[in-house]
Amino acid sequence: MKIVTTIKEVKETINEWRARGLSVGFVPTMGYLHEGHASLMKEAKKQTDKVAVSIFVNPTQFGPGEDYDAYPRDLDHDAAMCEAEGVDLIFHPSVEEMYGKNYNTYVNMETLGDELCGKSRPTHFRGVCTVVTKLFNIVNPDKAFFGQKDAQQFVIIKRMVKDLNMRVEVIGCPIIREEDGLAKSSRNTYLSAEERQAALILSQTIALGLDMVKNGEKDVNTLLTAMKEKIETEPLAKIDYVEVVDGETMQKVNTIEESVLVAMAVYIGKTRLIDNFMYEF
Ligand code: AMP
């Protein structure tokens, strides 16, 4: 497994693979890798000949006052996990390598970022779309693998690839959870023991919502009221949002009749955690 820090080295390696007729799978990450990331690498391994992983805490997707500086980083641990998963290349660039002097170009989404995380983090998806476009141009993968844990991000990336005629195929992979249900996240490391326990309210509320929808609940207000009441039973939890949006347009709906995304962001202490489920009819 190679670990490289420059765009030039990535392009050289990938060109060499392409010259040998090998297909390339790509898993973009911000590092501090866990089983959720590993599941994407496993899927990439299954579907493509060579697997590249990027590890880059992307400053442009963090807003002012967010956790860019505090975001956990551990390259040795990440490299060991990638090696164990049979990854062929890690791209670990510096901020300067990605956003050089006089950097001036951004990729903006129109309405898909209006609700959910885009509402609470107004510049977030601009940063995500920009870095993912740059990474796609650098790695030039056949397939790229994203987790449903960041469901809005997944829908946005798929839209961007279609709208901008990019050649990559975007593959979605299911949410990986801890045994007790908490969705795995690099940010779980911020939680104290008491907060870790309190964080279960997210997955428990997702389970409640999914049950209600499966049992035929169609009214979004009734669903959201029940979910919010459940979250409010946990004193350490503070709701950022709980919303139901159309699975494709990401706009709010009043009735559950088409494919929907039910998603939430909840602060547990100072840590903002997300969880969701998609429901298709
Ligand atoms: P991040 O490093 O948090 O930016 O995540 C990189 C990729 O891993 C994204 O496509 C995430 O959706 C995915 N991912 C993160 N956590 C999980 C999880 N618990 N299950 C599945 N995929 C995940």
XYZ file of C-alpha atoms and ligand atoms in Angstrom:
304
model
C 0.000 0.000 0.000
C 1.307 3.413 -1.023
C 0.739 6.562 1.052
C 1.191 9.747 -0.974
C 0.639 13.433 -0.280
C 0.842 15.059 -3.720
C -1.666 15.216 -6.568
C 1.129 14.359 -9.003
C 1.890 11.055 -7.220
C -1.803 10.069 -7.207
C -2.167 10.779 -10.914
C 1.006 8.824 -11.742
C -0.144 5.804 -9.744
C -3.659 5.828 -11.168
C -2.370 6.283 -14.746
C -0.146 3.290 -14.275
C -3.140 1.190 -13.085
C -5.257 2.406 -16.006
C -2.492 1.537 -18.465
C -2.723 -2.028 -17.121
C -6.497 -2.012 -17.733
C -7.408 -2.051 -14.030
C -10.599 -0.440 -12.668
C -10.343 2.064 -9.814
C -12.586 2.356 -6.744
C -12.413 5.443 -4.545
C -13.436 6.090 -0.934
C -13.187 9.746 0.153
C -12.912 10.225 3.941
C -11.830 12.693 6.584
C -9.921 9.972 8.416
C -10.110 8.721 12.004
C -11.410 5.626 10.299
C -13.876 3.157 11.788
C -15.967 0.181 10.639
C -18.284 2.494 8.674
C -15.373 3.575 6.480
C -14.087 -0.025 6.341
C -17.441 -1.170 4.944
C -16.989 1.259 2.016
C -13.469 -0.077 1.381
C -14.771 -3.666 1.451
C -17.439 -2.813 -1.115
C -14.851 -1.028 -3.269
C -12.592 -4.103 -3.050
C -15.463 -6.277 -4.247
C -16.407 -4.054 -7.163
C -13.086 -2.712 -8.498
C -9.501 -3.937 -9.090
C -7.671 -1.175 -7.192
C -8.858 0.895 -4.229
C -7.782 4.442 -3.384
C -8.774 6.142 -0.112
C -8.385 9.858 0.562
C -7.849 11.111 4.096
C -8.344 14.850 4.210
C -10.074 16.984 6.825
C -11.529 19.461 4.357
C -11.562 22.993 5.809
C -14.075 24.365 3.285
C -16.886 22.152 4.566
C -16.597 23.429 8.153
C -18.379 26.638 9.137
C -17.025 29.259 11.550
C -17.071 27.944 15.127
C -17.347 24.312 14.000
C -14.877 21.573 14.961
C -12.299 21.820 12.132
C -9.335 22.209 14.521
C -10.623 19.683 17.035
C -11.567 17.051 14.423
C -9.722 13.836 15.414
C -6.743 12.828 13.290
C -4.587 9.654 13.489
C -2.814 8.709 10.282
C -1.013 5.667 11.757
C -4.264 4.110 12.900
C -5.929 4.963 9.570
C -3.069 3.488 7.536
C -3.240 0.250 9.548
C -6.984 -0.022 8.919
C -6.569 0.643 5.181
C -3.764 -1.924 4.982
C -5.956 -4.507 6.715
C -8.737 -3.838 4.199
C -6.379 -4.332 1.251
C -6.393 -0.685 0.130
C -3.801 0.076 -2.570
C -3.342 3.830 -2.214
C -3.891 6.452 0.480
C -3.959 10.092 -0.597
C -3.267 12.304 2.412
C -2.738 15.840 1.093
C -2.045 19.023 3.003
C -4.499 21.925 2.863
C -1.941 23.801 0.701
C -1.792 20.919 -1.779
C -5.592 20.990 -2.178
C -6.233 24.725 -1.886
C -3.118 26.512 -3.136
C -2.428 30.225 -3.266
C -5.292 32.353 -4.721
C -7.709 29.420 -4.713
C -10.983 30.757 -6.161
C -13.337 28.070 -7.517
C -16.288 26.425 -5.743
C -19.018 24.006 -6.765
C -22.408 25.070 -5.487
C -25.629 23.080 -5.238
C -28.878 24.975 -5.818
C -31.834 23.644 -3.770
C -30.755 20.192 -2.562
C -28.893 21.782 0.314
C -31.843 23.943 1.473
C -33.049 21.636 4.256
C -31.535 19.321 6.882
C -27.760 19.731 7.367
C -27.595 22.398 4.630
C -29.910 24.626 6.661
C -27.885 24.420 9.881
C -24.547 24.433 8.034
C -25.075 26.863 5.102
C -21.611 26.523 3.507
C -21.167 22.813 4.237
C -22.301 21.276 0.924
C -20.456 23.896 -1.117
C -17.298 22.654 0.591
C -18.260 19.004 0.131
C -19.128 19.395 -3.579
C -15.928 21.346 -4.185
C -13.598 18.872 -2.506
C -15.335 15.828 -3.981
C -15.132 17.343 -7.498
C -11.426 18.041 -6.982
C -10.835 14.525 -5.646
C -12.755 12.978 -8.571
C -10.601 14.998 -10.986
C -7.428 13.905 -9.210
C -8.267 10.211 -8.741
C -10.463 9.764 -11.841
C -12.202 6.705 -10.331
C -14.613 4.346 -12.082
C -16.685 4.026 -8.916
C -16.853 6.081 -5.709
C -18.341 4.768 -2.469
C -20.343 6.851 0.013
C -22.215 5.967 3.224
C -25.972 6.434 3.691
C -25.058 7.748 7.133
C -24.633 11.113 5.370
C -27.820 10.641 3.371
C -28.187 14.215 2.121
C -24.538 14.233 1.058
C -25.074 11.016 -0.902
C -28.091 12.447 -2.767
C -26.205 15.690 -3.473
C -23.106 13.915 -4.833
C -25.249 11.702 -7.075
C -27.042 14.816 -8.395
C -23.761 16.664 -8.960
C -22.249 13.743 -10.897
C -25.349 13.537 -13.107
C -25.703 17.302 -13.610
C -22.020 17.855 -14.401
C -21.692 14.729 -16.588
C -18.927 13.222 -14.499
C -17.923 9.704 -15.540
C -17.762 8.174 -12.059
C -20.476 5.841 -10.772
C -21.605 6.735 -7.242
C -22.394 3.769 -4.985
C -24.270 4.070 -1.676
C -23.509 1.766 1.270
C -25.662 1.119 4.384
C -25.134 2.752 7.796
C -22.830 0.734 10.065
C -23.798 0.876 13.748
C -22.316 -0.010 17.108
C -23.890 -3.092 18.736
C -26.248 -0.914 20.759
C -27.441 0.959 17.654
C -25.383 4.184 17.688
C -24.293 5.014 14.131
C -20.495 4.825 13.929
C -18.899 8.241 13.551
C -15.453 9.772 14.020
C -17.223 12.355 16.204
C -18.377 9.689 18.710
C -14.902 10.034 20.175
C -15.923 13.450 21.593
C -18.553 11.819 23.843
C -18.024 11.289 27.598
C -19.271 7.967 29.023
C -22.512 9.617 30.114
C -22.991 11.287 26.720
C -22.226 8.016 24.904
C -25.187 6.476 26.745
C -27.388 9.512 26.039
C -26.472 9.339 22.317
C -28.537 6.151 22.010
C -31.575 8.412 21.825
C -30.781 9.032 18.133
C -30.928 5.424 16.947
C -33.830 4.662 19.299
C -35.788 7.552 17.777
C -34.900 6.407 14.248
C -36.213 2.940 15.166
C -39.432 4.483 16.512
C -39.932 6.569 13.345
C -39.239 3.633 11.047
C -41.753 1.493 12.978
C -44.427 4.169 12.664
C -43.877 4.522 8.905
C -43.825 0.744 8.427
C -47.114 0.569 10.316
C -48.695 2.988 7.859
C -48.237 6.441 9.418
C -48.616 8.947 6.575
C -48.835 12.229 8.433
C -45.462 13.971 8.768
C -46.616 16.137 11.710
C -47.698 13.125 13.744
C -44.428 11.355 12.962
C -42.230 14.340 13.786
C -44.124 15.102 17.010
C -43.619 11.542 18.254
C -39.936 11.566 17.286
C -39.258 14.956 18.886
C -41.072 13.935 22.088
C -38.901 10.845 22.260
C -35.673 12.866 21.853
C -36.820 15.318 24.524
C -36.970 12.493 27.079
C -33.141 12.602 27.069
C -31.925 15.556 29.158
C -28.487 15.732 27.453
C -30.017 15.926 23.963
C -30.803 19.139 22.108
C -32.503 18.917 18.711
C -30.850 20.717 15.781
C -33.439 19.364 13.329
C -35.738 16.413 12.732
C -37.249 16.529 9.253
C -38.945 14.494 6.574
C -37.970 15.347 3.002
C -38.566 13.882 -0.430
C -35.874 11.247 -1.106
C -34.798 12.895 -4.346
C -35.501 16.639 -4.147
C -34.651 16.948 -0.428
C -37.615 19.334 -0.029
C -40.007 19.065 2.927
C -43.139 16.964 2.482
C -46.375 16.891 4.538
C -47.450 13.381 3.676
C -45.434 10.175 3.446
C -46.384 8.634 0.131
C -43.283 8.734 -2.085
C -39.738 7.750 -1.107
C -38.743 9.871 1.869
C -35.672 10.595 3.951
C -36.337 10.972 7.669
C -33.259 12.620 9.142
C -32.089 14.268 12.330
C -29.181 16.135 13.827
C -29.059 16.209 17.616
C -26.535 17.767 19.959
C -25.430 15.506 22.781
C -23.662 18.017 24.972
C -21.486 19.914 22.486
C -21.293 17.067 19.961
C -23.567 17.210 16.930
C -24.586 13.737 15.761
C -26.719 12.709 12.765
C -28.857 9.694 11.938
C -31.542 8.863 9.395
C -33.587 6.321 7.513
C -34.763 6.238 3.914
C -38.152 4.733 3.240
C -39.129 3.653 -0.244
C -42.618 2.519 -1.255
P -16.274 11.066 6.876
O -14.899 10.579 7.133
O -17.109 11.190 8.113
O -16.340 12.259 5.971
O -16.997 9.906 6.067
C -16.449 9.383 4.888
C -17.437 8.415 4.274
O -17.731 7.361 5.195
C -18.791 9.073 3.926
O -19.259 8.560 2.690
C -19.661 8.640 5.064
O -21.042 8.586 4.749
C -19.124 7.234 5.346
N -19.482 6.833 6.700
C -19.199 7.477 7.864
N -19.756 6.829 8.903
C -20.419 5.760 8.392
C -21.207 4.709 8.963
N -21.433 4.623 10.265
N -21.724 3.781 8.124
C -21.519 3.866 6.779
N -20.786 4.814 6.185
C -20.246 5.754 6.980
